[in-house]
Short mmCIF file of C-alpha atoms and ligand atoms in Angstrom, two decimals:
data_model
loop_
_atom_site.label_atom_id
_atom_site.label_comp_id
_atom_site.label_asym_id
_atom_site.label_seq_id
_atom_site.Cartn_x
_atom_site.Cartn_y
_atom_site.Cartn_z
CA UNK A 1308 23.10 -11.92 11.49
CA UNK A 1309 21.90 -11.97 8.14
CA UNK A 1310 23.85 -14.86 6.72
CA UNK A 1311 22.03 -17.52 4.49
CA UNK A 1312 18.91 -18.02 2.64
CA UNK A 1313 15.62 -17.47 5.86
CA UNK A 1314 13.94 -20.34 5.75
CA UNK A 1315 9.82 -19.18 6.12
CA UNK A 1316 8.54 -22.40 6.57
CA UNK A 1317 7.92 -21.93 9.89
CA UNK A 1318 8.71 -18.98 10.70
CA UNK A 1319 7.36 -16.82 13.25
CA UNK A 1320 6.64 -13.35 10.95
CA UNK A 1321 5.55 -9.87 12.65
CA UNK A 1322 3.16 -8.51 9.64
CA UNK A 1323 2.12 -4.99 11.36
CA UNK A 1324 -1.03 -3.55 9.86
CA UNK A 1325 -1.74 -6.66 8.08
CA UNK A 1326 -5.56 -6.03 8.87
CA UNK A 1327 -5.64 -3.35 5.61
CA UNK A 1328 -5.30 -3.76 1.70
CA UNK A 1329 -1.39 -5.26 1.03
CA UNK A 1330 -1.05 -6.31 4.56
CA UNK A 1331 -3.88 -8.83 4.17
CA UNK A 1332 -3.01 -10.06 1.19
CA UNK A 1333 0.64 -10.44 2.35
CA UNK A 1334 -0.77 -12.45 4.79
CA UNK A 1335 -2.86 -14.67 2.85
CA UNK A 1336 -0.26 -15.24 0.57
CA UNK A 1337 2.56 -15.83 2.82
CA UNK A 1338 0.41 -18.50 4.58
CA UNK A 1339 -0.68 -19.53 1.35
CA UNK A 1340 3.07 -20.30 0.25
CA UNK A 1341 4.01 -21.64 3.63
CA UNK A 1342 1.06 -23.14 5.66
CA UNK A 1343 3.71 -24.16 8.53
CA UNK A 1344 4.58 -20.33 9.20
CA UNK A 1345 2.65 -18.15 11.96
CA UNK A 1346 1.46 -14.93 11.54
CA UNK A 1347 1.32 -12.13 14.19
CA UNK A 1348 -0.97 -9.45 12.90
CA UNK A 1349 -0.48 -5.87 14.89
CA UNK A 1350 -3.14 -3.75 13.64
CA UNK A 1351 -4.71 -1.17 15.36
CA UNK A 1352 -7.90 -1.43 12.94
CA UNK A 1353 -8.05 2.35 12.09
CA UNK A 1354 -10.71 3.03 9.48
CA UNK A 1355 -8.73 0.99 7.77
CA UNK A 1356 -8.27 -1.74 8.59
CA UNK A 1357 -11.03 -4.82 9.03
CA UNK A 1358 -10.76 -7.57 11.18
CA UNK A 1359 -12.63 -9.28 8.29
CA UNK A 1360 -9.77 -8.96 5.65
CA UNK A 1361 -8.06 -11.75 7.61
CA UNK A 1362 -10.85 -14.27 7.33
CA UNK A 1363 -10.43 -17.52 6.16
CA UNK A 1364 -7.01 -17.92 7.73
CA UNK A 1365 -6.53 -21.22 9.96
CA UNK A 1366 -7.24 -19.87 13.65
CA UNK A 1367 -3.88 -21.90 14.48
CA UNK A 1368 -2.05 -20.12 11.98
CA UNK A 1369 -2.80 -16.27 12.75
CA UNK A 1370 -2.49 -14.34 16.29
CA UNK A 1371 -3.97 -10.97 16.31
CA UNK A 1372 -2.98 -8.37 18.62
CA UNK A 1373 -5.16 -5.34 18.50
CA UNK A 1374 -2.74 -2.66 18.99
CA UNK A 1375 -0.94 0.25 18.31
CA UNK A 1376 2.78 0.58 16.77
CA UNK A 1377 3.46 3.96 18.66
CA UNK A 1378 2.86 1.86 22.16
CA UNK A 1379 5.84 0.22 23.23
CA UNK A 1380 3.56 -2.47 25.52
CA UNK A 1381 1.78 -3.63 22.49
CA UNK A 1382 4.58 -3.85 19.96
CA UNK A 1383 7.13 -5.94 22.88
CA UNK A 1384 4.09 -8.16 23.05
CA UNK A 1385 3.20 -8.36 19.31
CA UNK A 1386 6.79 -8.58 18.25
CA UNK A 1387 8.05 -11.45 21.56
CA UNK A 1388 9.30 -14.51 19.31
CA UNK A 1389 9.34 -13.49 16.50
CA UNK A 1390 12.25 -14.35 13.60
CA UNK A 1391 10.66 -11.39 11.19
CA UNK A 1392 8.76 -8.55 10.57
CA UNK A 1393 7.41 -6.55 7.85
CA UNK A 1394 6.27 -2.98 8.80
CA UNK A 1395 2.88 -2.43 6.90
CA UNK A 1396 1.40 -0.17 9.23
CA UNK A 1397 0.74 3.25 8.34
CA UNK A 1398 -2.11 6.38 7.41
CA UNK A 1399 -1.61 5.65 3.66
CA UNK A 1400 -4.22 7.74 1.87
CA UNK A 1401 -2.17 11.26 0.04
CA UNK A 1402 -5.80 13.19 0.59
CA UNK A 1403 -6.30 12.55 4.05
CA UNK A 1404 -2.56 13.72 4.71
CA UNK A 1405 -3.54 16.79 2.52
CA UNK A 1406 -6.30 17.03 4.88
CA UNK A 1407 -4.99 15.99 8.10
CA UNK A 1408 -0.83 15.78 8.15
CA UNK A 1409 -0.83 14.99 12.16
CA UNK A 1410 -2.14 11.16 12.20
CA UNK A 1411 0.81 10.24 8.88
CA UNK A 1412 3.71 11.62 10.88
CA UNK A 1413 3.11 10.41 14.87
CA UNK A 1414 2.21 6.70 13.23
CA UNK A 1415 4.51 6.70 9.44
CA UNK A 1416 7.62 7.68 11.79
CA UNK A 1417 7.05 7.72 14.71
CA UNK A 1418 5.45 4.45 14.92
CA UNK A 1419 8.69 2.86 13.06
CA UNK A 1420 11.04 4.99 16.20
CA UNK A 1421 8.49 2.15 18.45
CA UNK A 1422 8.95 -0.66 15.85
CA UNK A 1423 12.26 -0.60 15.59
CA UNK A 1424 13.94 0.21 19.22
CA UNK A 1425 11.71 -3.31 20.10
CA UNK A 1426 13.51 -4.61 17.02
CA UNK A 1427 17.02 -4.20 18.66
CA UNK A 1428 16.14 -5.42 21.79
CA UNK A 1429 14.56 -8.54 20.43
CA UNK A 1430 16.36 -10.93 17.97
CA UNK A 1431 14.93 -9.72 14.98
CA UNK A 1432 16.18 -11.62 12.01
CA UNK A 1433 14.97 -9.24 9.02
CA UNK A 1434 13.00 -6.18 9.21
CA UNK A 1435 11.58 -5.47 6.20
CA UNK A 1436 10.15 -1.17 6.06
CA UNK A 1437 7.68 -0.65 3.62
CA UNK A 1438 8.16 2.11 1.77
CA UNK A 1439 6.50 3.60 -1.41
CA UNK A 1440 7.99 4.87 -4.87
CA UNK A 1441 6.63 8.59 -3.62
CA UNK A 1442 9.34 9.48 -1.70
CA UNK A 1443 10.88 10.01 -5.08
CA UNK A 1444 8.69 12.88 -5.62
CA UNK A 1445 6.88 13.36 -9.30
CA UNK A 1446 9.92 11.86 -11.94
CA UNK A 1447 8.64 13.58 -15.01
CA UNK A 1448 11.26 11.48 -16.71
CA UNK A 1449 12.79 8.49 -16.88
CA UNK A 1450 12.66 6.10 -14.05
CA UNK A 1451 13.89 6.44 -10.43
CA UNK A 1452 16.61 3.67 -9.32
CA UNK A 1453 16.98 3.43 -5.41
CA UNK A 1454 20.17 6.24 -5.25
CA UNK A 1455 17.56 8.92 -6.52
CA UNK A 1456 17.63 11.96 -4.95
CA UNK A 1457 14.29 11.98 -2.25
CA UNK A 1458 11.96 14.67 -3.03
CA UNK A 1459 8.82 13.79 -1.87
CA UNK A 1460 5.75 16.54 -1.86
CA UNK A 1461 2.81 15.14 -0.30
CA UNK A 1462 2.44 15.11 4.14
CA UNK A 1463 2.23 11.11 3.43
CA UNK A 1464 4.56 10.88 0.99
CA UNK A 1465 7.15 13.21 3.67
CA UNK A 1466 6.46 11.17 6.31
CA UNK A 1467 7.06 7.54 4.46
CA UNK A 1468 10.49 8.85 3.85
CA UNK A 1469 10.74 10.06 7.02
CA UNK A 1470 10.02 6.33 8.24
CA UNK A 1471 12.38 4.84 5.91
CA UNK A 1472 15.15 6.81 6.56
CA UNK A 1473 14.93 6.60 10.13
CA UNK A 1474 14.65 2.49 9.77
CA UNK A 1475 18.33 2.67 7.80
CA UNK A 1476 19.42 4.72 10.27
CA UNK A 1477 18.89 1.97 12.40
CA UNK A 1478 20.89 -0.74 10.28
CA UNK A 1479 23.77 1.92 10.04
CA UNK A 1480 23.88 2.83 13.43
CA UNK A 1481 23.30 -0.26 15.25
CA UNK A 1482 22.87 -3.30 12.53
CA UNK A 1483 19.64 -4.00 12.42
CA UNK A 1484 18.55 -6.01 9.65
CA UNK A 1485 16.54 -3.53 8.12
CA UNK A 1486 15.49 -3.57 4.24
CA UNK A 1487 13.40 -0.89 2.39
CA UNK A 1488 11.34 -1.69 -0.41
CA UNK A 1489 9.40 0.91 -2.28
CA UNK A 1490 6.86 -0.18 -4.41
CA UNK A 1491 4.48 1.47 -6.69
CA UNK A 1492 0.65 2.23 -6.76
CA UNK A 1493 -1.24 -1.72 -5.71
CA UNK A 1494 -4.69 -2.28 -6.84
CA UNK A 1495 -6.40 -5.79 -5.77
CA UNK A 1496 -9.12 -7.31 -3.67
CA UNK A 1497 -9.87 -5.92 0.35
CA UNK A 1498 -8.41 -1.92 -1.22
CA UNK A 1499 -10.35 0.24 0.95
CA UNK A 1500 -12.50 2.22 -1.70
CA UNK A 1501 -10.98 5.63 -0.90
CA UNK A 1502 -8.36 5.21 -3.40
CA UNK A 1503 -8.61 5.44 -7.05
CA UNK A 1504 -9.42 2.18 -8.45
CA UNK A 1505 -11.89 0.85 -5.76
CA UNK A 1506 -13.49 4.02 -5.81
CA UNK A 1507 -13.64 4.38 -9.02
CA UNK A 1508 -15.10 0.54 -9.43
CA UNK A 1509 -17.42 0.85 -6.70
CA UNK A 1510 -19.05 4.32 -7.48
CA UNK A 1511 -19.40 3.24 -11.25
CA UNK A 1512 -21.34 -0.59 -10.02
CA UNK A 1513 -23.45 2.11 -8.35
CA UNK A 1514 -24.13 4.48 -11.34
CA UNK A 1515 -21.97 7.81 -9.49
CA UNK A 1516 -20.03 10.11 -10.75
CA UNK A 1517 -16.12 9.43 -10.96
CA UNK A 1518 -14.23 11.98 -10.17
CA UNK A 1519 -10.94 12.89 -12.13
CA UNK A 1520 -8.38 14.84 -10.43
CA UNK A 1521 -7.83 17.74 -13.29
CA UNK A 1522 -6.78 16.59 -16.62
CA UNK A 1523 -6.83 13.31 -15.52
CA UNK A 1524 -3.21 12.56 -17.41
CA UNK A 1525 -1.54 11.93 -13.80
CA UNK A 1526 0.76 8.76 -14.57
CA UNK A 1527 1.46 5.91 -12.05
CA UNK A 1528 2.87 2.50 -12.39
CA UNK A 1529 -0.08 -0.09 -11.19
CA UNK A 1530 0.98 -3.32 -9.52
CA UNK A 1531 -1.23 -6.24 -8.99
CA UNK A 1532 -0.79 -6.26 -5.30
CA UNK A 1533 -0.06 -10.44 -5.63
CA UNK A 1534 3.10 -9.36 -6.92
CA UNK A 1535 4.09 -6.86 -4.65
CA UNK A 1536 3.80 -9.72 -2.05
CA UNK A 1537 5.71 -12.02 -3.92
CA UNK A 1538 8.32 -9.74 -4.40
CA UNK A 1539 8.03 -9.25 -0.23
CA UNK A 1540 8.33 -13.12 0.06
CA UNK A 1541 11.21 -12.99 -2.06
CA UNK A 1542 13.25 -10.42 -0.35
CA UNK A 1543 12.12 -11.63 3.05
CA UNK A 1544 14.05 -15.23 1.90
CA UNK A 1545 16.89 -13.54 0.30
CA UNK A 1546 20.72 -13.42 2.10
CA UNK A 1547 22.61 -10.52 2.75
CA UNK A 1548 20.26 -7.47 1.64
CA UNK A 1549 20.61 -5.60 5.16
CA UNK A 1550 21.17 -2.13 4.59
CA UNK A 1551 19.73 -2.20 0.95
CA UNK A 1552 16.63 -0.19 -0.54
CA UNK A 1553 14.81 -2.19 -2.91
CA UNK A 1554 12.19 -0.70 -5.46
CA UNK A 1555 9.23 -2.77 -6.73
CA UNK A 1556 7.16 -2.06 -9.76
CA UNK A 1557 5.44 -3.72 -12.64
CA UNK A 1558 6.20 -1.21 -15.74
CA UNK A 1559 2.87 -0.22 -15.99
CA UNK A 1560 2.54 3.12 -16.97
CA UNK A 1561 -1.07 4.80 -17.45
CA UNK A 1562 -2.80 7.60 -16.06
CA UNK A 1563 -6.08 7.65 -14.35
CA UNK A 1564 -7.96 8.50 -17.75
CA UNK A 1565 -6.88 4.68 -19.04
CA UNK A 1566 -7.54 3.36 -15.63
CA UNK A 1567 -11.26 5.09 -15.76
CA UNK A 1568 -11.75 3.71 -18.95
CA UNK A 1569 -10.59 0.55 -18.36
CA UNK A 1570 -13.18 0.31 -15.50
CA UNK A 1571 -15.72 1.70 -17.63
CA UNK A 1572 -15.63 -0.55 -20.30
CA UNK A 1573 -15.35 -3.86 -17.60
CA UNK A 1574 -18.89 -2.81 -15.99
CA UNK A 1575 -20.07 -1.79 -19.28
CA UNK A 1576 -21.03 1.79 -17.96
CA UNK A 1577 -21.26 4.84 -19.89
CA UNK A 1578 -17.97 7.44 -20.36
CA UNK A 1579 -20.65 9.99 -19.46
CA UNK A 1580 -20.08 9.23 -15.41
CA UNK A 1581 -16.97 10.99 -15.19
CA UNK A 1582 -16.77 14.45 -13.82
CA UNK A 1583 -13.03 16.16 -14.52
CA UNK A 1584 -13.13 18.34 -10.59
CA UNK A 1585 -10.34 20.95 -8.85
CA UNK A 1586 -7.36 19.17 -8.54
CA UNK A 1587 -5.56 17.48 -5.52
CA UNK A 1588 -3.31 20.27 -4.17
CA UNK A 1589 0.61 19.38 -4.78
CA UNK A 1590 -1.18 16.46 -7.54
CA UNK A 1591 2.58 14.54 -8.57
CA UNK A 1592 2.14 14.23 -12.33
CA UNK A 1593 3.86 10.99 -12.57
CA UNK A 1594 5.89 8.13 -10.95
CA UNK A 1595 7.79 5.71 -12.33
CA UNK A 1596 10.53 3.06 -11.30
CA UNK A 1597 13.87 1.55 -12.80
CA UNK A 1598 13.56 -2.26 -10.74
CA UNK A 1599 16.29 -3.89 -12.17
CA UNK A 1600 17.95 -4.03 -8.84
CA UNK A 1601 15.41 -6.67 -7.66
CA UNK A 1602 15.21 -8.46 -10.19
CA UNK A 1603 19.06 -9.11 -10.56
CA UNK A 1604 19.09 -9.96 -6.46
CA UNK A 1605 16.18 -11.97 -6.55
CA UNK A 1606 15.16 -12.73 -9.92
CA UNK A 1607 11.82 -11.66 -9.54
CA UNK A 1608 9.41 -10.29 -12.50
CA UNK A 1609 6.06 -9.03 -11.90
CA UNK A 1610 3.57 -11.68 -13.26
CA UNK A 1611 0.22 -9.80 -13.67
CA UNK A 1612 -0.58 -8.46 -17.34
CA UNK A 1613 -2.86 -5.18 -16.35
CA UNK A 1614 -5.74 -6.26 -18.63
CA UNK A 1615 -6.10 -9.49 -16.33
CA UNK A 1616 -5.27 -8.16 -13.17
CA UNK A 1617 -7.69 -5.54 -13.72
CA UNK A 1618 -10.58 -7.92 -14.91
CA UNK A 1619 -9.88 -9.93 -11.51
CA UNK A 1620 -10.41 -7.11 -9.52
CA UNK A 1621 -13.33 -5.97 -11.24
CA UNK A 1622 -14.70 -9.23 -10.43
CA UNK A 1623 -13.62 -9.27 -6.76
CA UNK A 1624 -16.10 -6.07 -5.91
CA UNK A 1625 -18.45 -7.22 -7.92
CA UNK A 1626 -18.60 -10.84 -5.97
CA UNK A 1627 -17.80 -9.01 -2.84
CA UNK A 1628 -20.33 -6.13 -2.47
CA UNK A 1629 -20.97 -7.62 1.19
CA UNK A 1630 -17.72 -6.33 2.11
CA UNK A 1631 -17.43 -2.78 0.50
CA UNK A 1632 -21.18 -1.56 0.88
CA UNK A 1633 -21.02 -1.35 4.56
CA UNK A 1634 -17.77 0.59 4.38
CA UNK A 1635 -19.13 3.39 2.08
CA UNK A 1636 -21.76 3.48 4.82
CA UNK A 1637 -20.03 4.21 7.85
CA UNK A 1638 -17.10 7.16 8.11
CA UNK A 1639 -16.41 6.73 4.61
CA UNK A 1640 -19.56 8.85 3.98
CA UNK A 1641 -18.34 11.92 5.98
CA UNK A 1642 -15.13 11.51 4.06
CA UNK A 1643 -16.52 11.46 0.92
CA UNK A 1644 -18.78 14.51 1.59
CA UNK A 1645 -15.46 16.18 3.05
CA UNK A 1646 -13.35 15.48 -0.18
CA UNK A 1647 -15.43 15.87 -3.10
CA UNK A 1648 -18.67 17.13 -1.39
CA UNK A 1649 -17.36 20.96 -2.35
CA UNK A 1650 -15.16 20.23 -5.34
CA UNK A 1651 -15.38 22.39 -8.14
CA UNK A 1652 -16.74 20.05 -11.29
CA UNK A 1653 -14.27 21.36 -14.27
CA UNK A 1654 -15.88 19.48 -17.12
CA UNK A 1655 -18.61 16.75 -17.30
CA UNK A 1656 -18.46 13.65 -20.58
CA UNK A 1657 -20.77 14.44 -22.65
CA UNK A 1658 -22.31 11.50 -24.00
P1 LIG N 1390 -4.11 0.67 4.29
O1 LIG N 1390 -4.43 2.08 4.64
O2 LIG N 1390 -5.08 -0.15 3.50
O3 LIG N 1390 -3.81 -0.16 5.61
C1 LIG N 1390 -3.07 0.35 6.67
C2 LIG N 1390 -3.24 -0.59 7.85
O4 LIG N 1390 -2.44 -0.09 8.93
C3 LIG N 1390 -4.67 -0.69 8.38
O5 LIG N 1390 -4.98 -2.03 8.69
C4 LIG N 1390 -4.64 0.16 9.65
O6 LIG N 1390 -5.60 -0.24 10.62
C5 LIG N 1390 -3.23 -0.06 10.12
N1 LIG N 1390 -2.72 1.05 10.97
C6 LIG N 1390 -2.76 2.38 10.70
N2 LIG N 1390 -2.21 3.06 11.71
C7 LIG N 1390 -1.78 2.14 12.62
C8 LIG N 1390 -1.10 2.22 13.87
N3 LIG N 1390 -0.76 3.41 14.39
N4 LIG N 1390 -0.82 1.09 14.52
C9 LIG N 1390 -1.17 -0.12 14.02
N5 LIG N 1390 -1.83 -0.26 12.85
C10 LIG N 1390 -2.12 0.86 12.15
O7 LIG N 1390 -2.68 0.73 3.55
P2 LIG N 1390 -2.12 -0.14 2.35
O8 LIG N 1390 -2.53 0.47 1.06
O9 LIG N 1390 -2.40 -1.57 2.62
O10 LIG N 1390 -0.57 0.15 2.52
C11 LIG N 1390 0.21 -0.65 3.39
C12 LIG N 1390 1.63 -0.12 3.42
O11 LIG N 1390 2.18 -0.14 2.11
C13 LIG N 1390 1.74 1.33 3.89
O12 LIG N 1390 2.90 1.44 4.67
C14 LIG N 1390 1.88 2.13 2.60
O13 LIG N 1390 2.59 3.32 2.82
C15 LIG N 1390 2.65 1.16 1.74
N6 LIG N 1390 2.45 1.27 0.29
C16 LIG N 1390 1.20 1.28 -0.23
C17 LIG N 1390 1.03 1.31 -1.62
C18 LIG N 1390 -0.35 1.31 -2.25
O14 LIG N 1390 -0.45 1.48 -3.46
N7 LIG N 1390 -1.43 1.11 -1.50
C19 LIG N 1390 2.15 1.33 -2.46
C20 LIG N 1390 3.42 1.33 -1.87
C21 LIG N 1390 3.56 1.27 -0.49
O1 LIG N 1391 2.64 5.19 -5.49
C1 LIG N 1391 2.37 4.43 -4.34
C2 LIG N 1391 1.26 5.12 -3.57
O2 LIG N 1391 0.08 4.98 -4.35
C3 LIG N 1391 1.08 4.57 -2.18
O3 LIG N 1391 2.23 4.82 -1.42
C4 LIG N 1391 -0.13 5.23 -1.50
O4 LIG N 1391 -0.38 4.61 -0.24
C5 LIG N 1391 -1.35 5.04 -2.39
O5 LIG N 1391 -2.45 5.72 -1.83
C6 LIG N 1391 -1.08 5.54 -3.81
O6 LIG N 1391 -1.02 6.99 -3.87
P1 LIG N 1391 -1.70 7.81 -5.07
O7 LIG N 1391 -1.94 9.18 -4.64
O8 LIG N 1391 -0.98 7.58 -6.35
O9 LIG N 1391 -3.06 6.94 -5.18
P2 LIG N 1391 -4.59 7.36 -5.32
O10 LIG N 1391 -5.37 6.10 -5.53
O11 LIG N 1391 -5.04 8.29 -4.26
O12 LIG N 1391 -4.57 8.18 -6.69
C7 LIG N 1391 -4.11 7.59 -7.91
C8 LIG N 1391 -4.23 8.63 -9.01
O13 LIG N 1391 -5.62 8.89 -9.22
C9 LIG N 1391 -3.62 9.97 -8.67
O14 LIG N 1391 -3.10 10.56 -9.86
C10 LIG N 1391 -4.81 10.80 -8.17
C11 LIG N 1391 -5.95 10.26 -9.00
N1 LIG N 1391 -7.29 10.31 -8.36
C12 LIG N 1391 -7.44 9.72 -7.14
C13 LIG N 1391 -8.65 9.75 -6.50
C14 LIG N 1391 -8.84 9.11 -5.15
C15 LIG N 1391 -8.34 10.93 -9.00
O15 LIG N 1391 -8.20 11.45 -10.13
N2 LIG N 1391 -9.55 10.97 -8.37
C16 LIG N 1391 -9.75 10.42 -7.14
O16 LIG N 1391 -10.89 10.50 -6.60
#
């Protein structure tokens, strides 16, 4: 098991949850890179996930089950024939696991108990867990390498470690060719606007307030999410990395004010939208991520300068308002009103 470069071209690839933000794009991309490959997409379309995130993909290229990883039936049908799979699935949003914790632990570990106890009965190739550079916790300095101790302080960011760990435990009980990645905060086309940079984009197109958790000097490291998949693609193809964790980031560094401004100034809208409310509970003041271990395995380098990968997805919501305006219609409105609806404004831009 585990021996030699995988050969994707046509590979039979497992992309759970690949009806929502990197899980779509994965799957675009991995098609992209190697038309001959076939796609099973397990997705249980929560809020979300859209059906219509996987369009344009050759009909004889894609299967989609509609299903759920915490049911056994559906994952020993998704996963039947399959060489890989990459584990996308999962509540991902830190405010709804503020709000609700329930939903983040029965799918973020439970779900990977279903996932991978299908995984040892099948012949699973690779299994690829992804993770996110939260588990960490806030690292006020320096960066985190992958034998950082695990202090994460969110419900979502709990139960992603949870998840992990419990995958691992699978490779070191029983072999199974598991590999963690944790990557850092994506932004890109088809992000479901609850998060900060669609949000932010989409509220400013439409002349709303943004609103600024506190100070707004939170720091994250933003990835282009075509990076994170290459980076995926990379480690899928690479030999002998069972066992390993594998961080992914793009040196990045802001906080949200630069990302607000940097929004802003694209859609040529004033500073005077932004509204500084009560903080998130818990708010982690800053991640960040020491990824020379990937590169030196795989030789991969993020590709996307911020300024450009930015501008692109500025562009995306602003060509794709068809796909985001009937989203802020539907449950996202409740949400909204639920979040921010009784949020304590702090401090308004003055013009
Ligand atoms: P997302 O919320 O956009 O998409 C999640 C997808 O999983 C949706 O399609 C949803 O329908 C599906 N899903 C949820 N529960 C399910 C279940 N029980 N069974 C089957 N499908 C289910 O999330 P995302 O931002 O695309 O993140 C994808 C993965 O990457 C998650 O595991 C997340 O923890 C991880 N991650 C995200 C980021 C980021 O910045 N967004 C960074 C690092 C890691
Ligand atoms: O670091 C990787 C993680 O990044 C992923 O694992 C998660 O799935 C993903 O949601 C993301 O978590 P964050 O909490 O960092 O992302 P979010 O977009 O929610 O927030 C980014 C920063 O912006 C954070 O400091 C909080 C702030 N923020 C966010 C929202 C939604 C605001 O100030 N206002 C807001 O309305």
């Amino acid at each position: 098991m585990g021996e030699g470069r995988i050969d994707l071209s046509r590979a039979r690839v497992l992309v759970t949850g690949g009806a929502g933000f990197i899980g779509s794009n994965f799957v675009h991309h991995l098609l992209g890179r190697f038309p001959d490959a076939h796609v099973v997409v397990l997705d249980a379309l929560t809020y979300a996930g859209r059906r219509e995130n996987l369009d344009g993909i050759p009909a004889g290229s894609l299967t989609f089950v509609h299903g759920d990883i915490r049911d056994p039936a559906a994952v020993a049908r998704a996963m039947a024939g399959c060489d890989l799979v990459l584990n996308f699935a999962a509540e991902s949003h830190v405010d709804r696991s503020i709000e609700a914790p329930g939903e983040f632990i029965q799918t973020d570990i439970y779900g990977v108990f279903v996932l991978a106890e299908e995984a040892r009965r099948q012949k699973i190739r690779r299994f690829i867990q992804v993770s996110t550079d939260e588990v960490y916790g806030e690292v006020l300095e320096g960066a985190a390498g992958e034998s950082w101790p695990l202090e994460p302080r969110s419900p979502y960011a709990a139960s992603k470690a949870g998840g992990e760990r419990l995958a691992y435990a699978y490779w070191a009980t029983w072999g199974l060719p598991i590999v963690v990645t944790r990557c850092s905060n994506n932004y890109g086309p088809r992000q479901y606007p609850e998060k900060l940079v669609p949000l932010f984009i989409t509220n400013a197109i439409e002349d709303e307030p943004l609103p600024v958790y506190g100070t707004g000097l939170n720091r994250r490291d933003w990835i282009h999410v075509e990076d994170h998949c290459e980076a995926l693609v990379a480690l899928l193809q690479h030999p002998g990395i069972e066992g390993e964790t594998v961080n992914i980031g793009a040196g990045n560094e802001l906080d949200v004010l630069a990302i607000t401004g940097a929004i802003l100034d694209l859609l040529g809208k004033p500073k005077t939208l932004i509204r500084h409310v009560e903080d998130r509970p818990g708010h982690d003041r800053r991640y960040a991520l020491d990824t020379a271990k990937i590169t030196r395995l795989t030789g991969w380098r993020p590709r996307t300068p911020f300024d450009r990968g930015i501008r692109d997805t500025v562009a995306w919501y602003r060509a794709n308002e068809t796909w985001w305006r009937p989203i802020k219609q539907g449950e996202f409105r409740a949400y909204y009103e639920r979040t921010y609806g009784q949020r304590k404004v702090l401090k308004a831009v003055q013009a």
